[in-house]
């Protein structure tokens, strides 16, 4: 898969750096060991952050800044990493979906980057382009129905939008039958070393919890 960053994103975030992680996997309904790791991280964050101070985490702060630059209110359309961490800090359990989705959420929380996880076999074409959502652009968020993505950063394949930092699209979502994944890490803070570390951590999670094979990542900007 090729990933292109459009000029409209470069204009609002000239330092953007992303990582695309690819892997062959075996999904499962639930992993006790994975959830123990998620709960441990939740305890750590509850001891060190509040729902206000998480906004200062570089990956979250930068994503919120880009939302504003694109014309979107980040408190109404929260970046996924922030929404997940807020839920933890409020003492609520994260939604349990399946092992692949759960580990992608863990990787997002661990580094503060909003991460899109996709079934790689559901894309149309061989190129994803990161742009900005347009008025009346159709988009069905996972479990959320139609979302107004105007002013949101959005990845598009040959058919249309597949992922935003707020919600991925129903059309390309991971399922229990997913065997090839593509995960996109959005480094709006421009910190390449942290983006790489997040990608390597994600690969370790695939190998540990989803029988990950042929795992690799590449940086794009």
Coordinates of N, CA and C in Angstrom, one line a residue:
X1 N 0.8 -1.2 0.0 CA 0.0 0.0 0.0 C 0.9 1.3 0.0
X2 N 0.6 2.2 -0.9 CA 1.2 3.5 -0.9 C 0.4 4.5 -0.1
X3 N 1.1 5.3 0.7 CA 0.5 6.4 1.5 C 1.0 7.7 1.1
X4 N 0.1 8.6 0.7 CA 0.5 10.0 0.2 C -0.1 11.0 1.2
X5 N 0.7 12.0 1.5 CA 0.3 13.1 2.3 C 0.0 14.3 1.4
X6 N -1.2 14.8 1.3 CA -1.6 15.8 0.4 C -1.0 17.2 0.8
X7 N -1.0 18.1 -0.1 CA -0.6 19.4 0.1 C -1.4 20.2 1.2
X8 N -2.7 19.9 1.2 CA -3.6 20.6 2.2 C -3.2 20.2 3.6
X9 N -2.7 18.9 3.8 CA -2.3 18.5 5.1 C -0.9 19.2 5.4
X10 N -0.1 19.2 4.4 CA 1.3 19.8 4.6 C 1.1 21.3 5.0
X11 N 0.1 22.0 4.5 CA -0.1 23.4 4.8 C -0.5 23.6 6.2
X12 N -1.3 22.7 6.8 CA -1.7 22.9 8.2 C -0.8 22.2 9.2
X13 N 0.0 21.2 8.7 CA 1.0 20.5 9.6 C 2.2 20.1 8.8
X14 N 3.1 21.1 8.5 CA 4.3 20.9 7.6 C 5.2 19.8 8.2
X15 N 5.2 19.6 9.5 CA 6.1 18.6 10.1 C 5.5 17.2 10.3
X16 N 4.3 17.0 9.7 CA 3.7 15.7 9.9 C 4.5 14.5 9.5
X17 N 4.5 13.5 10.3 CA 5.2 12.2 10.0 C 4.3 11.1 10.4
X18 N 4.1 10.1 9.5 CA 3.3 8.9 9.8 C 4.1 7.6 9.7
X19 N 3.5 6.6 10.3 CA 4.0 5.2 10.1 C 2.9 4.3 9.7
X20 N 3.2 3.5 8.7 CA 2.2 2.5 8.2 C 2.8 1.1 8.7
X21 N 2.0 0.4 9.5 CA 2.5 -0.9 10.0 C 1.6 -2.0 9.3
X22 N 2.3 -3.0 8.7 CA 1.6 -4.1 8.0 C 1.9 -5.4 8.7
X23 N 1.0 -6.3 8.8 CA 1.2 -7.6 9.4 C 0.2 -8.6 9.0
X24 N 0.6 -9.9 9.0 CA -0.3 -11.0 8.8 C -0.6 -11.5 10.2
X25 N -1.9 -11.6 10.5 CA -2.3 -11.9 11.9 C -3.4 -12.9 12.0
X26 N -3.7 -13.4 13.2 CA -4.8 -14.2 13.6 C -5.5 -13.5 14.7
X27 N -6.8 -13.2 14.5 CA -7.5 -12.4 15.5 C -8.2 -13.4 16.4
X28 N -8.6 -12.9 17.6 CA -9.4 -13.7 18.6 C -10.4 -12.8 19.3
X29 N -11.3 -13.4 19.9 CA -12.4 -12.6 20.6 C -11.8 -11.8 21.8
X30 N -10.9 -12.4 22.5 CA -10.5 -11.8 23.8 C -9.1 -12.4 24.2
X31 N -8.3 -11.5 24.8 CA -7.0 -11.9 25.3 C -6.9 -11.5 26.8
X32 N -6.8 -12.4 27.7 CA -6.7 -12.1 29.1 C -5.4 -11.3 29.4
X33 N -4.3 -11.8 28.8 CA -3.0 -11.1 29.0 C -3.0 -9.7 28.5
X34 N -3.6 -9.5 27.3 CA -3.6 -8.2 26.7 C -4.4 -7.2 27.6
X35 N -5.5 -7.7 28.1 CA -6.4 -6.8 29.0 C -5.7 -6.5 30.3
X36 N -4.9 -7.4 30.8 CA -4.1 -7.2 32.0 C -3.1 -6.0 31.7
X37 N -2.5 -6.0 30.5 CA -1.6 -4.9 30.1 C -2.3 -3.6 30.0
X38 N -3.5 -3.6 29.4 CA -4.3 -2.4 29.3 C -4.7 -1.9 30.6
X39 N -5.2 -2.7 31.5 CA -5.6 -2.3 32.9 C -4.4 -1.7 33.6
X40 N -3.2 -2.3 33.5 CA -2.0 -1.8 34.2 C -1.7 -0.4 33.7
X41 N -1.8 -0.2 32.4 CA -1.5 1.2 31.8 C -2.6 2.2 32.3
X42 N -3.8 1.7 32.4 CA -4.9 2.6 33.0 C -4.6 3.0 34.4
X43 N -4.1 2.1 35.2 CA -3.7 2.5 36.6 C -2.6 3.5 36.6
X44 N -1.6 3.3 35.8 CA -0.5 4.3 35.7 C -1.0 5.7 35.3
X45 N -1.9 5.7 34.3 CA -2.4 7.0 33.8 C -3.2 7.7 34.9
X46 N -4.1 6.9 35.5 CA -4.9 7.5 36.6 C -4.1 8.1 37.7
X47 N -2.9 7.6 37.9 CA -2.0 8.1 38.9 C -1.3 9.4 38.5
X48 N -1.2 9.6 37.2 CA -0.3 10.7 36.7 C -1.0 11.7 35.9
X49 N -2.2 11.5 35.4 CA -2.9 12.5 34.5 C -4.3 12.8 35.0
X50 N -4.8 13.9 34.5 CA -6.2 14.2 34.6 C -6.8 14.4 33.2
X51 N -8.1 14.5 33.0 CA -8.7 14.7 31.7 C -8.3 16.0 31.1
X52 N -7.7 16.9 31.9 CA -7.2 18.2 31.3 C -5.7 18.1 30.9
X53 N -4.9 17.4 31.8 CA -3.5 17.4 31.5 C -3.2 16.5 30.4
X54 N -4.0 15.5 30.0 CA -3.7 14.7 28.9 C -3.7 15.5 27.6
X55 N -4.3 16.6 27.6 CA -4.3 17.5 26.4 C -2.9 18.0 26.1
X56 N -2.0 17.9 27.1 CA -0.7 18.4 27.0 C 0.3 17.4 26.4
X57 N -0.2 16.1 26.4 CA 0.7 15.1 25.8 C 0.9 15.5 24.3
X58 N 2.2 15.5 23.8 CA 2.5 16.0 22.5 C 1.7 15.5 21.4
X59 N 1.5 14.2 21.3 CA 0.7 13.7 20.2 C -0.7 14.2 20.2
X60 N -1.3 14.3 21.4 CA -2.7 14.7 21.5 C -2.8 16.2 21.3
X61 N -1.9 17.0 21.9 CA -1.9 18.4 21.7 C -1.7 18.8 20.2
X62 N -0.8 18.1 19.5 CA -0.6 18.4 18.1 C -1.8 18.1 17.3
X63 N -2.5 17.0 17.6 CA -3.7 16.6 16.8 C -4.8 17.6 17.0
X64 N -5.0 18.0 18.2 CA -6.0 19.0 18.5 C -5.7 20.3 17.8
X65 N -4.4 20.7 17.7 CA -4.0 21.9 17.0 C -4.3 21.8 15.5
X66 N -4.1 20.6 14.9 CA -4.4 20.5 13.5 C -5.9 20.5 13.3
X67 N -6.7 19.9 14.2 CA -8.1 20.0 14.1 C -8.6 21.4 14.0
X68 N -8.0 22.3 14.9 CA -8.4 23.7 14.8 C -8.0 24.3 13.5
X69 N -6.8 24.0 13.1 CA -6.3 24.6 11.8 C -7.2 24.2 10.6
X70 N -7.8 23.0 10.7 CA -8.6 22.5 9.6 C -10.1 23.0 9.8
X71 N -10.4 23.6 10.9 CA -11.7 24.1 11.2 C -12.6 23.3 12.0
X72 N -12.0 22.3 12.7 CA -12.9 21.4 13.5 C -12.6 21.6 15.0
X73 N -13.7 21.5 15.8 CA -13.6 21.6 17.3 C -13.1 20.3 17.9
X74 N -11.9 20.3 18.4 CA -11.3 19.0 19.0 C -12.0 18.5 20.2
X75 N -12.8 19.4 20.9 CA -13.6 19.0 22.1 C -14.9 18.4 21.7
X76 N -15.4 18.6 20.5 CA -16.6 18.0 20.0 C -16.3 16.7 19.2
X77 N -15.2 16.8 18.4 CA -14.8 15.6 17.6 C -13.4 15.2 18.2
X78 N -13.4 14.5 19.3 CA -12.2 14.3 20.0 C -11.3 13.3 19.2
X79 N -10.0 13.5 19.2 CA -9.1 12.5 18.6 C -9.2 11.2 19.4
X80 N -9.0 10.1 18.7 CA -9.3 8.8 19.4 C -8.4 8.6 20.6
X81 N -7.1 8.9 20.5 CA -6.2 8.7 21.7 C -6.7 9.4 22.9
X82 N -7.1 10.7 22.7 CA -7.7 11.5 23.8 C -8.9 10.9 24.4
X83 N -9.8 10.5 23.5 CA -11.1 9.9 23.9 C -10.9 8.6 24.7
X84 N -10.0 7.8 24.3 CA -9.7 6.5 25.0 C -9.1 6.8 26.4
X85 N -8.1 7.8 26.4 CA -7.5 8.1 27.7 C -8.5 8.8 28.7
X86 N -9.3 9.6 28.2 CA -10.4 10.2 29.0 C -11.3 9.2 29.6
X87 N -11.6 8.2 28.9 CA -12.4 7.1 29.4 C -11.7 6.4 30.5
X88 N -10.5 6.1 30.4 CA -9.7 5.4 31.4 C -9.6 6.3 32.7
X89 N -9.4 7.6 32.5 CA -9.2 8.5 33.6 C -10.6 8.7 34.4
X90 N -11.7 8.5 33.7 CA -13.0 8.7 34.3 C -13.4 7.4 35.0
X91 N -12.5 6.4 35.0 CA -12.7 5.1 35.7 C -13.6 4.2 34.9
X92 N -13.8 4.4 33.7 CA -14.6 3.6 32.8 C -13.7 2.6 32.1
X93 N -14.2 1.4 31.9 CA -13.5 0.3 31.2 C -13.5 0.7 29.7
X94 N -12.4 0.5 29.0 CA -12.5 0.6 27.5 C -13.4 -0.4 26.9
X95 N -14.0 0.0 25.8 CA -14.8 -1.0 25.1 C -14.0 -2.2 24.6
X96 N -14.4 -3.4 24.9 CA -13.7 -4.6 24.4 C -14.3 -5.0 23.1
X97 N -13.5 -5.0 22.0 CA -14.1 -5.4 20.7 C -13.5 -6.8 20.3
X98 N -12.3 -6.8 20.0 CA -11.6 -8.1 19.7 C -10.1 -7.8 19.9
X99 N -9.3 -8.8 19.8 CA -7.9 -8.7 20.2 C -7.2 -7.7 19.3
X100 N -7.4 -7.7 18.0 CA -6.7 -6.8 17.1 C -7.1 -5.3 17.4
X101 N -8.4 -5.0 17.5 CA -8.8 -3.7 17.9 C -8.3 -3.3 19.2
X102 N -8.4 -4.2 20.2 CA -8.0 -3.8 21.6 C -6.5 -3.5 21.6
X103 N -5.7 -4.2 20.9 CA -4.2 -4.0 20.9 C -3.9 -2.7 20.2
X104 N -4.6 -2.4 19.1 CA -4.4 -1.1 18.5 C -4.7 0.1 19.4
X105 N -5.8 -0.1 20.2 CA -6.2 0.9 21.2 C -5.1 1.1 22.2
X106 N -4.5 0.0 22.7 CA -3.5 0.0 23.6 C -2.3 0.8 23.1
X107 N -1.9 0.5 21.8 CA -0.8 1.2 21.2 C -1.0 2.7 21.1
X108 N -2.3 3.1 20.9 CA -2.7 4.5 20.7 C -2.5 5.2 22.1
X109 N -3.1 4.5 23.1 CA -3.0 5.1 24.5 C -1.6 5.2 25.0
X110 N -0.7 4.2 24.7 CA 0.6 4.2 25.2 C 1.5 5.4 24.7
X111 N 1.2 5.9 23.5 CA 2.0 6.9 22.9 C 1.2 8.2 22.6
X112 N -0.1 8.2 22.8 CA -0.8 9.4 22.6 C -1.1 9.8 21.1
X113 N -0.8 8.9 20.2 CA -1.2 9.1 18.8 C -2.5 8.5 18.4
X114 N -3.3 9.2 17.6 CA -4.5 8.6 17.1 C -4.1 7.6 16.0
X115 N -4.5 6.4 16.1 CA -4.1 5.3 15.2 C -5.3 4.7 14.5
X116 N -5.2 4.5 13.2 CA -6.2 3.9 12.4 C -5.8 2.4 12.1
X117 N -6.7 1.5 12.5 CA -6.5 0.1 12.2 C -7.4 -0.5 11.2
X118 N -6.9 -1.1 10.1 CA -7.8 -1.5 9.0 C -7.5 -2.9 8.6
X119 N -8.6 -3.5 8.0 CA -8.5 -4.8 7.3 C -7.9 -4.5 5.9
X120 N -6.7 -4.9 5.7 CA -6.0 -4.5 4.5 C -6.6 -5.0 3.2
X121 N -7.4 -6.1 3.4 CA -8.1 -6.7 2.2 C -9.3 -6.0 1.8
X122 N -9.7 -5.0 2.6 CA -11.0 -4.3 2.3 C -10.8 -2.9 1.6
X123 N -9.5 -2.6 1.4 CA -9.2 -1.3 0.6 C -9.6 -1.5 -0.8
X124 N -9.9 -0.4 -1.5 CA -10.1 -0.3 -2.9 C -8.9 0.4 -3.5
X125 N -8.1 -0.3 -4.4 CA -6.9 0.3 -4.9 C -5.7 0.1 -4.1
X126 N -4.6 0.7 -4.5 CA -3.3 0.4 -3.8 C -2.7 1.7 -3.2
X127 N -3.5 2.7 -3.1 CA -3.0 4.0 -2.6 C -4.0 4.6 -1.6
X128 N -3.4 5.1 -0.5 CA -4.2 5.9 0.5 C -3.6 7.3 0.5
X129 N -4.5 8.3 0.5 CA -4.1 9.7 0.5 C -4.7 10.4 1.7
X130 N -3.8 11.1 2.4 CA -4.3 11.8 3.6 C -4.6 13.3 3.2
X131 N -5.9 13.6 3.4 CA -6.3 15.0 3.0 C -7.2 15.5 4.1
X132 N -8.1 16.4 3.7 CA -9.1 17.0 4.7 C -10.5 16.8 4.2
X133 N -11.4 16.4 5.1 CA -12.7 16.1 4.8 C -13.5 17.3 4.2
X134 N -14.4 17.0 3.3 CA -15.2 18.1 2.6 C -16.6 18.1 3.1
X135 N -17.3 19.2 2.9 CA -18.7 19.3 3.2 C -19.5 18.3 2.5
X136 N -20.4 17.6 3.2 CA -21.3 16.6 2.7 C -20.6 15.4 2.1
X137 N -19.3 15.2 2.5 CA -18.6 14.0 2.1 C -19.2 12.8 2.9
X138 N -19.7 11.7 2.2 CA -20.3 10.6 3.0 C -19.2 9.9 3.8
X139 N -19.6 9.5 5.0 CA -18.6 8.8 5.8 C -19.4 8.1 7.0
X140 N -19.2 6.8 7.1 CA -19.9 6.1 8.2 C -18.9 5.6 9.2
X141 N -18.9 6.3 10.4 CA -18.0 5.9 11.4 C -18.3 4.6 12.1
X142 N -17.4 3.8 12.6 CA -17.6 2.5 13.2 C -18.5 2.7 14.4
X143 N -19.7 2.1 14.4 CA -20.6 2.2 15.5 C -21.2 3.6 15.7
X144 N -21.0 4.5 14.8 CA -21.4 5.9 15.0 C -22.4 6.4 14.0
X145 N -22.5 5.6 12.9 CA -23.4 6.1 11.8 C -22.7 7.2 11.0
X146 N -23.5 8.0 10.3 CA -22.9 9.1 9.5 C -22.2 10.1 10.3
X147 N -21.0 10.5 9.9 CA -20.2 11.5 10.6 C -19.9 12.7 9.7
X148 N -20.0 13.9 10.2 CA -19.6 15.0 9.4 C -18.1 15.2 9.5
X149 N -17.4 14.8 8.4 CA -15.9 14.8 8.5 C -15.4 16.1 7.8
X150 N -16.2 17.0 7.5 CA -15.7 18.3 6.9 C -14.7 18.9 7.9
X151 N -13.5 19.2 7.5 CA -12.5 19.8 8.4 C -11.7 18.8 9.2
X152 N -12.0 17.5 9.0 CA -11.2 16.5 9.7 C -10.1 15.9 8.8
X153 N -8.9 15.7 9.3 CA -8.0 14.9 8.4 C -8.6 13.6 8.1
X154 N -8.4 13.1 6.9 CA -9.1 11.9 6.4 C -8.2 11.1 5.4
X155 N -8.0 9.8 5.6 CA -7.4 9.0 4.6 C -8.5 8.5 3.7
X156 N -8.2 8.5 2.4 CA -9.1 8.1 1.3 C -8.4 7.0 0.5
X157 N -9.2 5.9 0.1 CA -8.7 5.0 -0.9 C -9.4 5.4 -2.2
X158 N -9.4 4.5 -3.2 CA -10.0 4.8 -4.5 C -11.5 5.0 -4.4
X159 N -12.2 4.5 -3.3 CA -13.6 4.6 -3.2 C -14.0 5.8 -2.3
X160 N -13.2 6.2 -1.4 CA -13.6 7.3 -0.5 C -12.9 7.2 0.9
X161 N -13.4 7.9 1.9 CA -12.8 8.0 3.2 C -12.8 6.7 3.9
X162 N -11.7 6.4 4.5 CA -11.6 5.1 5.3 C -11.2 5.4 6.8
X163 N -10.5 6.5 7.1 CA -10.1 6.7 8.4 C -9.9 8.2 8.8
X164 N -10.3 8.6 10.0 CA -10.0 9.9 10.5 C -9.4 9.7 11.9
X165 N -8.8 10.7 12.5 CA -8.3 10.5 13.9 C -9.4 10.4 14.9
X166 N -10.6 10.7 14.5 CA -11.8 10.6 15.4 C -12.4 9.2 15.3
X167 N -12.6 8.7 14.1 CA -13.2 7.4 13.9 C -12.9 6.8 12.5
X168 N -12.6 5.5 12.5 CA -12.4 4.8 11.2 C -13.8 4.5 10.6
X169 N -13.7 4.0 9.4 CA -14.9 3.8 8.6 C -15.4 2.3 8.7
X170 N -16.7 2.1 8.7 CA -17.3 0.8 8.8 C -16.8 -0.1 7.6
X171 N -16.6 0.5 6.5 CA -16.2 -0.3 5.3 C -14.9 -1.0 5.4
X172 N -14.0 -0.5 6.1 CA -12.6 -1.1 6.1 C -12.3 -1.6 7.5
X173 N -13.2 -1.7 8.4 CA -12.9 -2.1 9.8 C -12.4 -3.5 9.9
X174 N -11.6 -3.7 11.0 CA -11.1 -5.0 11.4 C -12.3 -5.8 11.9
X175 N -12.3 -7.1 11.5 CA -13.3 -8.1 12.0 C -12.6 -9.3 12.6
X176 N -13.3 -10.2 13.1 CA -12.7 -11.4 13.7 C -12.0 -12.3 12.6
X177 N -12.4 -12.0 11.3 CA -11.9 -12.8 10.2 C -10.7 -12.1 9.5
X178 N -10.3 -11.0 10.0 CA -9.2 -10.2 9.4 C -7.9 -11.0 9.5
X179 N -7.2 -11.1 8.4 CA -5.9 -11.8 8.3 C -4.7 -10.9 7.9
X180 N -5.0 -9.8 7.3 CA -4.0 -8.8 7.0 C -4.4 -7.4 7.5
X181 N -3.5 -6.8 8.3 CA -3.9 -5.5 8.8 C -2.9 -4.4 8.3
X182 N -3.5 -3.2 8.2 CA -2.6 -2.0 8.0 C -3.0 -1.1 9.1
X183 N -2.0 -0.6 9.8 CA -2.3 0.4 10.9 C -1.5 1.7 10.6
X184 N -2.2 2.8 10.7 CA -1.6 4.1 10.4 C -1.4 4.9 11.6
X185 N -0.2 5.3 12.0 CA 0.1 6.1 13.1 C 0.3 7.5 12.7
X186 N -0.5 8.4 13.3 CA -0.5 9.8 12.9 C 0.3 10.7 13.8
X187 N 1.5 11.1 13.4 CA 2.4 11.9 14.2 C 2.3 13.4 13.8
X188 N 1.2 14.0 14.2 CA 1.1 15.4 13.9 C 2.0 16.3 14.7
X189 N 2.7 15.7 15.7 CA 3.7 16.5 16.4 C 5.1 16.4 15.7
X190 N 5.2 15.6 14.6 CA 6.5 15.6 13.9 C 7.6 14.9 14.5
X191 N 7.3 14.1 15.6 CA 8.4 13.4 16.3 C 8.6 12.0 15.7
X192 N 9.5 11.9 14.8 CA 9.8 10.7 14.1 C 10.2 9.6 15.0
X193 N 11.1 9.9 15.9 CA 11.5 8.8 16.8 C 10.4 8.2 17.6
X194 N 9.5 9.0 18.1 CA 8.3 8.5 18.8 C 7.4 7.7 18.0
X195 N 7.2 8.2 16.7 CA 6.3 7.5 15.8 C 6.9 6.1 15.5
X196 N 8.2 6.1 15.3 CA 8.9 4.8 15.0 C 8.8 3.9 16.3
X197 N 9.0 4.4 17.5 CA 8.8 3.6 18.7 C 7.4 3.1 18.8
X198 N 6.4 3.9 18.5 CA 5.0 3.4 18.5 C 4.8 2.3 17.5
X199 N 5.4 2.4 16.3 CA 5.3 1.3 15.3 C 5.9 0.0 15.8
X200 N 7.1 0.1 16.4 CA 7.8 -1.1 16.9 C 7.1 -1.7 18.0
X201 N 6.5 -0.9 18.9 CA 5.7 -1.4 20.0 C 4.4 -2.1 19.4
X202 N 3.8 -1.6 18.4 CA 2.6 -2.2 17.8 C 3.0 -3.6 17.2
X203 N 4.2 -3.6 16.5 CA 4.6 -4.9 16.0 C 4.8 -5.9 17.1
X204 N 5.4 -5.5 18.2 CA 5.5 -6.4 19.4 C 4.2 -6.9 19.9
X205 N 3.2 -6.1 19.9 CA 1.8 -6.5 20.3 C 1.2 -7.5 19.3
X206 N 1.4 -7.3 18.0 CA 0.9 -8.2 17.0 C 1.6 -9.6 17.2
X207 N 2.9 -9.6 17.4 CA 3.6 -10.9 17.6 C 3.2 -11.6 18.9
X208 N 3.0 -10.8 19.9 CA 2.6 -11.4 21.2 C 1.2 -11.9 21.3
X209 N 0.3 -11.1 20.7 CA -1.1 -11.4 21.0 C -1.9 -11.9 19.7
X210 N -1.3 -11.7 18.5 CA -2.1 -12.0 17.3 C -1.3 -12.9 16.3
X211 N -0.3 -13.6 16.8 CA 0.5 -14.5 16.0 C 1.0 -13.7 14.7
X212 N 1.5 -12.5 15.0 CA 1.9 -11.6 13.9 C 3.1 -12.2 13.1
X213 N 2.9 -12.2 11.8 CA 4.0 -12.6 10.9 C 4.2 -11.6 9.8
X214 N 5.4 -11.6 9.2 CA 5.8 -10.7 8.2 C 5.4 -9.2 8.6
X215 N 5.7 -8.9 9.8 CA 5.4 -7.5 10.3 C 6.5 -6.5 9.8
X216 N 6.1 -5.4 9.4 CA 7.0 -4.4 8.9 C 6.3 -3.0 9.0
X217 N 7.1 -2.0 9.0 CA 6.5 -0.6 8.9 C 7.4 0.3 8.0
X218 N 6.8 1.3 7.5 CA 7.5 2.3 6.8 C 7.0 3.7 7.2
X219 N 7.9 4.7 7.1 CA 7.6 6.0 7.5 C 7.2 6.8 6.2
X220 N 6.2 7.7 6.4 CA 5.8 8.5 5.3 C 5.5 9.9 5.8
X221 N 5.7 10.9 4.9 CA 5.5 12.3 5.3 C 5.1 13.1 4.0

